[in-house]
mmCIF file of C-alpha atoms and ligand atoms in Angstrom:
data_model
loop_
_atom_site.group_PDB
_atom_site.id
_atom_site.type_symbol
_atom_site.label_atom_id
_atom_site.label_comp_id
_atom_site.label_asym_id
_atom_site.label_seq_id
_atom_site.Cartn_x
_atom_site.Cartn_y
_atom_site.Cartn_z
ATOM 1 C CA MET M 22 56.673 -32.124 19.531
ATOM 2 C CA LYS M 23 59.878 -32.260 17.509
ATOM 3 C CA PHE M 24 60.057 -30.007 14.457
ATOM 4 C CA GLN M 25 60.602 -31.790 11.143
ATOM 5 C CA GLY M 26 61.809 -30.941 7.641
ATOM 6 C CA VAL M 27 59.627 -31.529 4.583
ATOM 7 C CA LYS M 28 60.267 -32.922 1.109
ATOM 8 C CA ILE M 29 58.229 -33.791 -1.980
ATOM 9 C CA ALA M 30 58.455 -37.578 -2.132
ATOM 10 C CA GLY M 31 56.237 -38.186 -5.163
ATOM 11 C CA THR M 32 53.829 -36.653 -7.653
ATOM 12 C CA GLY M 33 50.889 -37.732 -9.802
ATOM 13 C CA SER M 34 48.255 -36.308 -12.083
ATOM 14 C CA TYR M 35 45.211 -37.255 -14.078
ATOM 15 C CA VAL M 36 43.190 -35.627 -16.827
ATOM 16 C CA PRO M 37 39.960 -37.042 -18.244
ATOM 17 C CA GLU M 38 40.027 -38.706 -21.651
ATOM 18 C CA LYS M 39 37.740 -36.369 -23.564
ATOM 19 C CA VAL M 40 39.552 -33.552 -25.377
ATOM 20 C CA LEU M 41 37.704 -30.376 -26.397
ATOM 21 C CA THR M 42 39.612 -28.441 -29.051
ATOM 22 C CA ASN M 43 39.247 -24.772 -29.954
ATOM 23 C CA GLU M 44 37.559 -25.926 -33.179
ATOM 24 C CA ASP M 45 35.046 -27.920 -31.118
ATOM 25 C CA LEU M 46 34.362 -24.806 -29.045
ATOM 26 C CA SER M 47 33.758 -22.710 -32.133
ATOM 27 C CA GLU M 48 30.719 -24.921 -32.740
ATOM 28 C CA ILE M 49 29.346 -24.134 -29.275
ATOM 29 C CA VAL M 50 30.001 -20.355 -29.031
ATOM 30 C CA ASP M 51 31.004 -17.587 -31.443
ATOM 31 C CA THR M 52 34.789 -17.969 -31.228
ATOM 32 C CA SER M 53 37.751 -19.254 -33.217
ATOM 33 C CA ASP M 54 40.993 -21.136 -32.718
ATOM 34 C CA GLU M 55 42.833 -18.014 -33.830
ATOM 35 C CA TRP M 56 41.162 -15.774 -31.193
ATOM 36 C CA ILE M 57 41.657 -18.231 -28.340
ATOM 37 C CA PHE M 58 45.226 -19.207 -29.210
ATOM 38 C CA THR M 59 46.594 -15.700 -29.805
ATOM 39 C CA ARG M 60 45.098 -14.332 -26.575
ATOM 40 C CA THR M 61 45.701 -17.303 -24.268
ATOM 41 C CA GLY M 62 48.021 -19.890 -25.846
ATOM 42 C CA ILE M 63 45.314 -22.532 -25.346
ATOM 43 C CA LYS M 64 44.652 -25.106 -28.086
ATOM 44 C CA GLU M 65 42.610 -27.706 -26.224
ATOM 45 C CA ARG M 66 41.437 -28.803 -22.778
ATOM 46 C CA HIS M 67 40.193 -32.034 -21.176
ATOM 47 C CA ILE M 68 36.598 -32.404 -20.022
ATOM 48 C CA ALA M 69 35.396 -34.910 -17.415
ATOM 49 C CA ALA M 70 32.580 -37.352 -18.151
ATOM 50 C CA ASP M 71 29.161 -36.656 -16.620
ATOM 51 C CA ASP M 72 29.711 -39.320 -13.960
ATOM 52 C CA GLN M 73 33.332 -38.386 -13.236
ATOM 53 C CA PHE M 74 33.735 -35.986 -10.321
ATOM 54 C CA THR M 75 36.528 -33.984 -8.711
ATOM 55 C CA SER M 76 37.094 -36.770 -6.166
ATOM 56 C CA ASP M 77 37.521 -39.288 -9.024
ATOM 57 C CA LEU M 78 40.095 -37.141 -10.816
ATOM 58 C CA SER M 79 41.815 -36.571 -7.442
ATOM 59 C CA SER M 80 41.930 -40.268 -6.632
ATOM 60 C CA GLU M 81 43.618 -41.157 -9.924
ATOM 61 C CA ALA M 82 46.252 -38.449 -9.374
ATOM 62 C CA ALA M 83 46.689 -39.619 -5.766
ATOM 63 C CA LYS M 84 47.310 -43.244 -6.784
ATOM 64 C CA GLU M 85 50.122 -42.221 -9.129
ATOM 65 C CA ALA M 86 51.663 -39.944 -6.487
ATOM 66 C CA LEU M 87 51.568 -42.722 -3.875
ATOM 67 C CA GLU M 88 53.215 -45.156 -6.264
ATOM 68 C CA ASN M 89 55.853 -42.597 -7.214
ATOM 69 C CA ALA M 90 56.597 -41.900 -3.539
ATOM 70 C CA GLY M 91 56.660 -45.623 -2.730
ATOM 71 C CA ILE M 92 54.198 -45.352 0.143
ATOM 72 C CA LYS M 93 50.829 -46.974 0.793
ATOM 73 C CA ALA M 94 47.545 -45.113 1.179
ATOM 74 C CA GLU M 95 47.319 -46.495 4.747
ATOM 75 C CA ASP M 96 50.512 -44.584 5.582
ATOM 76 C CA LEU M 97 48.891 -41.194 4.905
ATOM 77 C CA GLN M 98 48.046 -39.126 7.959
ATOM 78 C CA LEU M 99 46.708 -36.140 6.057
ATOM 79 C CA ILE M 100 44.823 -35.473 2.812
ATOM 80 C CA ILE M 101 44.115 -31.937 1.615
ATOM 81 C CA VAL M 102 42.127 -31.279 -1.559
ATOM 82 C CA ALA M 103 42.298 -27.750 -2.921
ATOM 83 C CA THR M 104 39.338 -27.129 -5.214
ATOM 84 C CA LEU M 105 36.703 -24.590 -6.183
ATOM 85 C CA SER M 106 34.573 -27.297 -7.815
ATOM 86 C CA PRO M 107 34.009 -29.871 -5.048
ATOM 87 C CA ASP M 108 31.790 -32.937 -5.566
ATOM 88 C CA LYS M 109 29.422 -31.517 -2.934
ATOM 89 C CA THR M 110 29.468 -28.356 -0.840
ATOM 90 C CA PHE M 111 29.495 -30.681 2.169
ATOM 91 C CA PRO M 112 31.148 -32.960 3.184
ATOM 92 C CA ASN M 113 34.649 -32.159 1.995
ATOM 93 C CA THR M 114 36.136 -33.723 -1.135
ATOM 94 C CA ALA M 115 39.272 -34.974 0.687
ATOM 95 C CA SER M 116 37.119 -37.360 2.755
ATOM 96 C CA LEU M 117 35.623 -38.700 -0.484
ATOM 97 C CA VAL M 118 39.142 -39.243 -1.833
ATOM 98 C CA GLN M 119 40.138 -40.965 1.409
ATOM 99 C CA ASN M 120 37.300 -43.420 0.878
ATOM 100 C CA LYS M 121 38.167 -44.010 -2.782
ATOM 101 C CA ILE M 122 41.892 -44.652 -2.271
ATOM 102 C CA GLY M 123 41.587 -46.470 1.083
ATOM 103 C CA ALA M 124 43.476 -44.175 3.455
ATOM 104 C CA PRO M 125 41.732 -44.786 6.806
ATOM 105 C CA ASN M 126 44.448 -43.156 8.911
ATOM 106 C CA ALA M 127 44.300 -39.727 7.298
ATOM 107 C CA ALA M 128 42.809 -36.505 8.588
ATOM 108 C CA CYS M 129 40.939 -34.933 5.686
ATOM 109 C CA PHE M 130 39.786 -31.501 4.668
ATOM 110 C CA SER M 131 39.303 -29.447 1.548
ATOM 111 C CA MET M 132 40.354 -25.884 1.070
ATOM 112 C CA GLU M 133 39.477 -23.219 -1.431
ATOM 113 C CA ALA M 134 41.942 -20.574 -2.544
ATOM 114 C CA GLY M 135 40.934 -20.503 -6.204
ATOM 115 C CA CYS M 136 43.702 -21.213 -8.671
ATOM 116 C CA THR M 137 46.268 -20.667 -5.891
ATOM 117 C CA GLY M 138 44.792 -23.645 -4.037
ATOM 118 C CA PHE M 139 47.648 -26.090 -4.566
ATOM 119 C CA VAL M 140 50.307 -23.585 -3.471
ATOM 120 C CA TYR M 141 48.245 -22.804 -0.362
ATOM 121 C CA GLY M 142 47.818 -26.549 0.168
ATOM 122 C CA LEU M 143 51.569 -27.138 0.004
ATOM 123 C CA GLU M 144 52.121 -24.466 2.647
ATOM 124 C CA VAL M 145 49.450 -25.895 4.949
ATOM 125 C CA GLY M 146 50.715 -29.463 4.481
ATOM 126 C CA ALA M 147 54.349 -28.447 4.938
ATOM 127 C CA GLY M 148 53.447 -26.518 8.088
ATOM 128 C CA MET M 149 51.540 -29.471 9.549
ATOM 129 C CA ILE M 150 54.446 -31.813 8.833
ATOM 130 C CA ALA M 151 56.943 -29.297 10.231
ATOM 131 C CA SER M 152 54.942 -29.312 13.486
ATOM 132 C CA GLY M 153 56.175 -32.869 14.019
ATOM 133 C CA LEU M 154 52.654 -34.302 14.197
ATOM 134 C CA TYR M 155 52.353 -35.698 10.648
ATOM 135 C CA LYS M 156 54.715 -37.811 8.561
ATOM 136 C CA ASN M 157 53.047 -38.335 5.179
ATOM 137 C CA ALA M 158 50.631 -35.869 3.594
ATOM 138 C CA LEU M 159 48.799 -36.012 0.263
ATOM 139 C CA ILE M 160 48.191 -32.578 -1.255
ATOM 140 C CA ILE M 161 45.844 -32.466 -4.238
ATOM 141 C CA GLY M 162 44.710 -29.686 -6.547
ATOM 142 C CA ALA M 163 41.688 -30.864 -8.544
ATOM 143 C CA GLU M 164 38.860 -29.364 -10.548
ATOM 144 C CA LYS M 165 35.852 -30.226 -12.625
ATOM 145 C CA LEU M 166 35.549 -26.665 -13.903
ATOM 146 C CA SER M 167 33.365 -27.805 -16.784
ATOM 147 C CA SER M 168 30.609 -28.117 -14.155
ATOM 148 C CA VAL M 169 30.835 -24.450 -13.068
ATOM 149 C CA VAL M 170 31.517 -22.783 -16.415
ATOM 150 C CA ASP M 171 28.791 -20.963 -18.362
ATOM 151 C CA TRP M 172 28.957 -22.756 -21.710
ATOM 152 C CA THR M 173 27.122 -19.874 -23.421
ATOM 153 C CA ASP M 174 29.698 -17.251 -22.318
ATOM 154 C CA ARG M 175 32.550 -17.145 -24.838
ATOM 155 C CA THR M 176 34.585 -14.790 -22.636
ATOM 156 C CA THR M 177 35.092 -17.508 -20.001
ATOM 157 C CA CYS M 178 34.199 -20.978 -21.303
ATOM 158 C CA VAL M 179 37.144 -21.085 -23.715
ATOM 159 C CA LEU M 180 39.666 -20.744 -20.875
ATOM 160 C CA PHE M 181 39.052 -23.643 -18.528
ATOM 161 C CA GLY M 182 39.578 -27.403 -18.306
ATOM 162 C CA ASP M 183 39.295 -30.354 -15.899
ATOM 163 C CA GLY M 184 42.029 -32.360 -14.181
ATOM 164 C CA ALA M 185 43.899 -33.157 -10.991
ATOM 165 C CA GLY M 186 47.470 -33.121 -9.715
ATOM 166 C CA ALA M 187 48.929 -34.428 -6.467
ATOM 167 C CA ALA M 188 52.076 -34.392 -4.392
ATOM 168 C CA ILE M 189 53.128 -36.499 -1.425
ATOM 169 C CA LEU M 190 54.934 -34.520 1.247
ATOM 170 C CA THR M 191 56.964 -36.530 3.754
ATOM 171 C CA ALA M 192 58.903 -35.651 6.882
ATOM 172 C CA THR M 193 62.692 -35.444 6.876
ATOM 173 C CA ASP M 194 65.319 -34.375 9.400
ATOM 174 C CA VAL M 195 65.254 -30.629 9.903
ATOM 175 C CA GLU M 196 68.751 -30.392 8.331
ATOM 176 C CA ASN M 197 67.389 -31.991 5.154
ATOM 177 C CA ASN M 198 64.377 -29.709 4.843
ATOM 178 C CA LYS M 199 63.527 -29.131 1.161
ATOM 179 C CA TYR M 200 60.728 -26.593 1.637
ATOM 180 C CA LEU M 201 62.862 -23.495 1.326
ATOM 181 C CA GLY M 202 60.617 -20.451 1.171
ATOM 182 C CA SER M 203 57.105 -19.264 0.534
ATOM 183 C CA ASP M 204 54.763 -16.317 0.266
ATOM 184 C CA LEU M 205 50.970 -16.275 0.351
ATOM 185 C CA GLY M 206 48.616 -13.322 -0.014
ATOM 186 C CA SER M 207 45.084 -12.209 -0.737
ATOM 187 C CA ASN M 208 43.088 -9.114 -1.679
ATOM 188 C CA GLY M 209 39.446 -9.605 -0.721
ATOM 189 C CA GLU M 210 38.518 -6.143 -2.004
ATOM 190 C CA GLN M 211 38.637 -7.650 -5.493
ATOM 191 C CA HIS M 212 36.581 -10.723 -4.615
ATOM 192 C CA ASP M 213 34.040 -10.098 -7.365
ATOM 193 C CA ILE M 214 36.293 -9.792 -10.424
ATOM 194 C CA LEU M 215 36.583 -13.591 -10.587
ATOM 195 C CA HIS M 216 33.851 -15.508 -8.792
ATOM 196 C CA ILE M 217 30.765 -17.682 -8.758
ATOM 197 C CA PRO M 218 28.158 -15.395 -7.152
ATOM 198 C CA GLY M 219 25.613 -18.050 -6.153
ATOM 199 C CA GLY M 220 25.335 -21.516 -4.661
ATOM 200 C CA GLY M 221 26.447 -20.456 -1.171
ATOM 201 C CA CYS M 222 24.404 -18.912 1.628
ATOM 202 C CA ALA M 223 24.539 -15.403 0.117
ATOM 203 C CA VAL M 224 22.680 -16.472 -3.017
ATOM 204 C CA PRO M 225 21.399 -20.011 -2.423
ATOM 205 C CA PHE M 226 20.696 -22.346 -5.288
ATOM 206 C CA SER M 227 17.356 -21.597 -6.959
ATOM 207 C CA GLN M 228 15.987 -21.731 -10.454
ATOM 208 C CA GLU M 229 16.026 -17.933 -10.452
ATOM 209 C CA ALA M 230 19.732 -17.864 -9.518
ATOM 210 C CA LYS M 231 20.398 -20.374 -12.273
ATOM 211 C CA ASP M 232 18.441 -18.385 -14.856
ATOM 212 C CA GLN M 233 20.356 -15.233 -13.887
ATOM 213 C CA LYS M 234 23.620 -17.155 -14.428
ATOM 214 C CA LEU M 235 24.646 -16.671 -10.810
ATOM 215 C CA LEU M 236 25.686 -20.291 -10.367
ATOM 216 C CA THR M 237 28.484 -20.194 -12.931
ATOM 217 C CA LEU M 238 31.860 -18.505 -13.098
ATOM 218 C CA GLN M 239 32.004 -14.785 -13.896
ATOM 219 C CA MET M 240 35.146 -12.824 -14.634
ATOM 220 C CA ASN M 241 36.427 -9.395 -15.587
ATOM 221 C CA GLY M 242 39.231 -10.710 -17.790
ATOM 222 C CA LYS M 243 41.195 -7.509 -18.233
ATOM 223 C CA GLU M 244 41.289 -6.711 -14.506
ATOM 224 C CA VAL M 245 42.210 -10.281 -13.601
ATOM 225 C CA PHE M 246 45.021 -10.221 -16.162
ATOM 226 C CA LYS M 247 46.639 -7.148 -14.562
ATOM 227 C CA HIS M 248 46.301 -8.435 -10.998
ATOM 228 C CA ALA M 249 47.629 -11.859 -12.017
ATOM 229 C CA VAL M 250 50.834 -10.525 -13.539
ATOM 230 C CA ASN M 251 51.493 -8.236 -10.600
ATOM 231 C CA GLY M 252 50.441 -10.698 -7.878
ATOM 232 C CA MET M 253 52.499 -13.595 -9.200
ATOM 233 C CA SER M 254 55.667 -11.611 -9.859
ATOM 234 C CA VAL M 255 55.643 -9.903 -6.445
ATOM 235 C CA SER M 256 54.898 -13.191 -4.687
ATOM 236 C CA ALA M 257 57.621 -15.058 -6.590
ATOM 237 C CA LYS M 258 60.187 -12.454 -5.546
ATOM 238 C CA LYS M 259 59.088 -12.598 -1.899
ATOM 239 C CA ALA M 260 59.312 -16.406 -1.807
ATOM 240 C CA LEU M 261 62.757 -16.243 -3.396
ATOM 241 C CA ASP M 262 63.894 -13.705 -0.781
ATOM 242 C CA GLN M 263 62.602 -15.983 1.932
ATOM 243 C CA SER M 264 64.530 -18.935 0.526
ATOM 244 C CA GLY M 265 67.777 -16.955 0.308
ATOM 245 C CA LEU M 266 68.137 -18.014 -3.342
ATOM 246 C CA SER M 267 68.501 -15.766 -6.371
ATOM 247 C CA ILE M 268 66.420 -16.347 -9.510
ATOM 248 C CA ASP M 269 69.587 -17.593 -11.253
ATOM 249 C CA GLU M 270 69.743 -20.473 -8.781
ATOM 250 C CA ILE M 271 66.231 -21.629 -9.727
ATOM 251 C CA ASP M 272 66.147 -24.535 -12.208
ATOM 252 C CA TRP M 273 62.441 -24.436 -13.046
ATOM 253 C CA VAL M 274 59.518 -22.073 -12.645
ATOM 254 C CA VAL M 275 56.184 -23.893 -12.494
ATOM 255 C CA ALA M 276 53.542 -21.182 -12.806
ATOM 256 C CA HIS M 277 49.761 -21.409 -12.738
ATOM 257 C CA GLN M 278 48.751 -22.222 -16.307
ATOM 258 C CA ALA M 279 46.062 -19.594 -16.907
ATOM 259 C CA ASN M 280 47.342 -17.895 -20.011
ATOM 260 C CA VAL M 281 50.688 -18.034 -21.771
ATOM 261 C CA ARG M 282 50.802 -14.218 -21.961
ATOM 262 C CA ILE M 283 50.429 -13.955 -18.175
ATOM 263 C CA ILE M 284 53.132 -16.593 -17.624
ATOM 264 C CA ASN M 285 55.551 -14.842 -20.006
ATOM 265 C CA ALA M 286 54.907 -11.446 -18.410
ATOM 266 C CA VAL M 287 55.594 -12.891 -14.941
ATOM 267 C CA GLY M 288 58.757 -14.578 -16.241
ATOM 268 C CA GLN M 289 59.995 -11.255 -17.576
ATOM 269 C CA LYS M 290 59.233 -9.361 -14.372
ATOM 270 C CA VAL M 291 60.942 -11.987 -12.232
ATOM 271 C CA GLY M 292 63.875 -12.168 -14.658
ATOM 272 C CA VAL M 293 63.776 -15.830 -15.593
ATOM 273 C CA PRO M 294 64.738 -17.130 -19.057
ATOM 274 C CA THR M 295 61.817 -18.663 -20.980
ATOM 275 C CA GLU M 296 63.505 -22.076 -21.208
ATOM 276 C CA LYS M 297 63.212 -22.407 -17.416
ATOM 277 C CA VAL M 298 59.458 -21.775 -17.466
ATOM 278 C CA TYR M 299 57.346 -24.872 -18.076
ATOM 279 C CA ILE M 300 54.238 -24.409 -20.190
ATOM 280 C CA ASN M 301 51.413 -26.859 -20.895
ATOM 281 C CA VAL M 302 48.401 -24.515 -20.942
ATOM 282 C CA ASP M 303 48.153 -25.220 -24.687
ATOM 283 C CA ARG M 304 46.950 -28.792 -23.958
ATOM 284 C CA PHE M 305 45.027 -28.401 -20.701
ATOM 285 C CA GLY M 306 43.708 -24.828 -20.501
ATOM 286 C CA ASN M 307 43.318 -23.338 -17.053
ATOM 287 C CA THR M 308 42.644 -26.187 -14.608
ATOM 288 C CA SER M 309 42.727 -23.816 -11.616
ATOM 289 C CA ALA M 310 44.059 -25.521 -8.461
ATOM 290 C CA ALA M 311 45.152 -28.512 -10.568
ATOM 291 C CA SER M 312 47.350 -26.641 -13.008
ATOM 292 C CA VAL M 313 50.599 -26.369 -11.024
ATOM 293 C CA PRO M 314 50.689 -30.033 -9.884
ATOM 294 C CA ILE M 315 49.661 -31.310 -13.338
ATOM 295 C CA ALA M 316 52.536 -29.341 -14.893
ATOM 296 C CA PHE M 317 54.983 -30.488 -12.223
ATOM 297 C CA ASN M 318 54.067 -34.145 -12.616
ATOM 298 C CA GLU M 319 54.262 -33.895 -16.382
ATOM 299 C CA MET M 320 57.806 -32.530 -15.987
ATOM 300 C CA ARG M 321 58.698 -35.533 -13.831
ATOM 301 C CA GLN M 322 57.164 -37.938 -16.351
ATOM 302 C CA LYS M 323 59.225 -36.326 -19.118
ATOM 303 C CA GLY M 324 62.430 -36.711 -17.097
ATOM 304 C CA LEU M 325 62.917 -32.947 -16.752
ATOM 305 C CA LEU M 326 63.201 -33.044 -12.959
ATOM 306 C CA LYS M 327 66.284 -34.150 -11.090
ATOM 307 C CA ARG M 328 66.647 -34.465 -7.340
ATOM 308 C CA GLY M 329 68.441 -31.424 -5.947
ATOM 309 C CA GLN M 330 66.985 -28.992 -8.480
ATOM 310 C CA LYS M 331 65.400 -25.820 -7.109
ATOM 311 C CA ILE M 332 61.807 -25.218 -8.168
ATOM 312 C CA LEU M 333 59.701 -22.061 -7.894
ATOM 313 C CA PHE M 334 55.941 -22.631 -7.816
ATOM 314 C CA VAL M 335 53.815 -19.539 -8.351
ATOM 315 C CA ALA M 336 50.059 -19.112 -8.737
ATOM 316 C CA PHE M 337 47.202 -16.644 -8.717
ATOM 317 C CA GLY M 338 43.433 -16.917 -8.505
ATOM 318 C CA GLY M 339 40.043 -15.758 -7.338
ATOM 319 C CA GLY M 340 39.825 -14.237 -3.893
ATOM 320 C CA LEU M 341 41.963 -12.649 -5.054
ATOM 321 C CA THR M 342 44.706 -14.971 -3.856
ATOM 322 C CA TRP M 343 48.307 -15.468 -4.842
ATOM 323 C CA GLY M 344 51.244 -17.471 -3.619
ATOM 324 C CA ALA M 345 54.668 -18.857 -4.382
ATOM 325 C CA SER M 346 56.914 -21.469 -2.859
ATOM 326 C CA VAL M 347 60.505 -22.500 -3.397
ATOM 327 C CA VAL M 348 61.370 -26.162 -2.938
ATOM 328 C CA GLU M 349 64.351 -28.374 -3.555
ATOM 329 C CA TYR M 350 63.129 -31.393 -5.467
HETATM 330 N N1 COA V 548 36.109 -15.482 -29.047
HETATM 331 C C1 COA V 548 36.023 -14.417 -29.847
HETATM 332 N N2 COA V 548 35.902 -13.169 -29.409
HETATM 333 C C2 COA V 548 35.856 -12.994 -28.081
HETATM 334 C C3 COA V 548 35.923 -14.058 -27.170
HETATM 335 C C4 COA V 548 36.053 -15.353 -27.703
HETATM 336 N N3 COA V 548 36.155 -16.450 -26.929
HETATM 337 N N4 COA V 548 35.859 -13.582 -25.915
HETATM 338 C C5 COA V 548 35.742 -12.251 -26.022
HETATM 339 N N5 COA V 548 35.742 -11.903 -27.320
HETATM 340 C C6 COA V 548 35.638 -10.559 -27.896
HETATM 341 C C7 COA V 548 35.058 -9.566 -26.947
HETATM 342 O O1 COA V 548 33.662 -9.601 -27.000
HETATM 343 C C8 COA V 548 35.627 -8.276 -27.455
HETATM 344 O O2 COA V 548 34.886 -7.867 -28.571
HETATM 345 P P1 COA V 548 34.524 -6.314 -28.775
HETATM 346 O O3 COA V 548 35.852 -5.624 -28.918
HETATM 347 O O4 COA V 548 33.716 -6.347 -30.010
HETATM 348 O O5 COA V 548 33.785 -5.910 -27.543
HETATM 349 C C9 COA V 548 37.007 -8.679 -27.973
HETATM 350 O O6 COA V 548 36.954 -10.105 -28.162
HETATM 351 C C10 COA V 548 38.136 -8.340 -27.031
HETATM 352 O O7 COA V 548 37.775 -8.782 -25.749
HETATM 353 P P2 COA V 548 38.671 -8.473 -24.539
HETATM 354 O O8 COA V 548 37.985 -8.922 -23.291
HETATM 355 O O9 COA V 548 39.161 -7.057 -24.625
HETATM 356 O O10 COA V 548 39.900 -9.429 -24.825
HETATM 357 P P3 COA V 548 41.268 -9.475 -24.063
HETATM 358 O O11 COA V 548 42.337 -9.135 -25.022
HETATM 359 O O12 COA V 548 41.235 -8.783 -22.737
HETATM 360 O O13 COA V 548 41.395 -11.028 -23.759
HETATM 361 C C11 COA V 548 41.125 -12.643 -22.033
HETATM 362 C C12 COA V 548 40.432 -11.661 -22.953
HETATM 363 C C13 COA V 548 40.071 -13.315 -21.172
HETATM 364 C C14 COA V 548 41.840 -13.694 -22.858
HETATM 365 C C15 COA V 548 42.148 -11.883 -21.161
HETATM 366 O O14 COA V 548 41.558 -10.740 -20.574
HETATM 367 C C16 COA V 548 42.708 -12.735 -20.067
HETATM 368 O O15 COA V 548 43.429 -13.675 -20.321
HETATM 369 N N6 COA V 548 42.422 -12.417 -18.786
HETATM 370 C C17 COA V 548 42.849 -13.228 -17.682
HETATM 371 C C18 COA V 548 41.912 -14.392 -17.525
HETATM 372 C C19 COA V 548 42.432 -15.451 -16.603
HETATM 373 O O16 COA V 548 43.501 -15.965 -16.813
HETATM 374 N N7 COA V 548 41.645 -15.796 -15.577
HETATM 375 C C20 COA V 548 41.973 -16.786 -14.637
HETATM 376 C C21 COA V 548 43.044 -16.295 -13.716
HETATM 377 S S1 COA V 548 43.334 -17.462 -12.471
#
């Protein structure tokens, strides 16, 4: 084995066509655009069609990322899909994506680290490439959260949306490594402040579980808010330390798009000016594992990213989990 460096060679994303605005939501539950926007910064989110699944959203994002990286699906040796809303509990969604995009040479698995999934996925993919055993890896964060949200619960259903984002990681010489630092963490003691209680072996699917609303997402919003601000700011600082860079040397912060108030609070704690923090939660809501790669790809599409810039990814989610990574684009 010969250790290798890692770089992001391409990115892609996809959101379903249907847009659900705050006004639309106010016809479903007792809420208002004013309440949602002032507390979260969200105006609208995209919702997948009934026959459009996480693997479909993933595959569209993957195709764009492959094209952007200039490599063929056959050249992939690894596909990771981070998701909490897989097509099926088994088999894994990455294998379904492999089939849809035609990547027969890839090892495939899915992983679940809540909204931190993509940042965890980057770390796993980067580590596997660094081992010298893989050259091209496709890392996807994708969700059909509309399928796991309780559409009668106004405290949660207004927050989430569907979509997918992807990045191609490729091997480079060790001297040209662009994966500069990272930090991952978890606090399982708080596993039940943001979770879907049923559907696994602890509370298997049943009509009773469904009636008791155990098969949809439940959250203690206030607690999650506090943990998110703390978890993301501490993790961002640790990843920066690891990279040897100061926050002033970072060109862009791409944070998990859960809530604009959380993102701003993290920005303040980490000491980054607001113009360096990308925000698109207003148009997509919280797309969980998809939010960081959707934002990053949107920045590329808008021409905001230049090779050589230093990027700080930071995310937080159920588990609890958190993580940050510093890369040179
Ligand atoms: N529309 C209108 N009113 C709503 C509402 C909605 N969609 N959801 C809740 N309310 C009501 C509540 O019932 C409560 O009413 P009450 O005072 O009569 O009891 C009131 O608004 C305030 O609710 P509260 O929960 O205190 O609001 P909040 O200021 O804490 O904001 C969140 C709620 C969810 C926006 C906020 O806690 C949050 O963003 N948490 C983090 C969530 C998150 O990002 N999760 C994912 C992390 S990966």
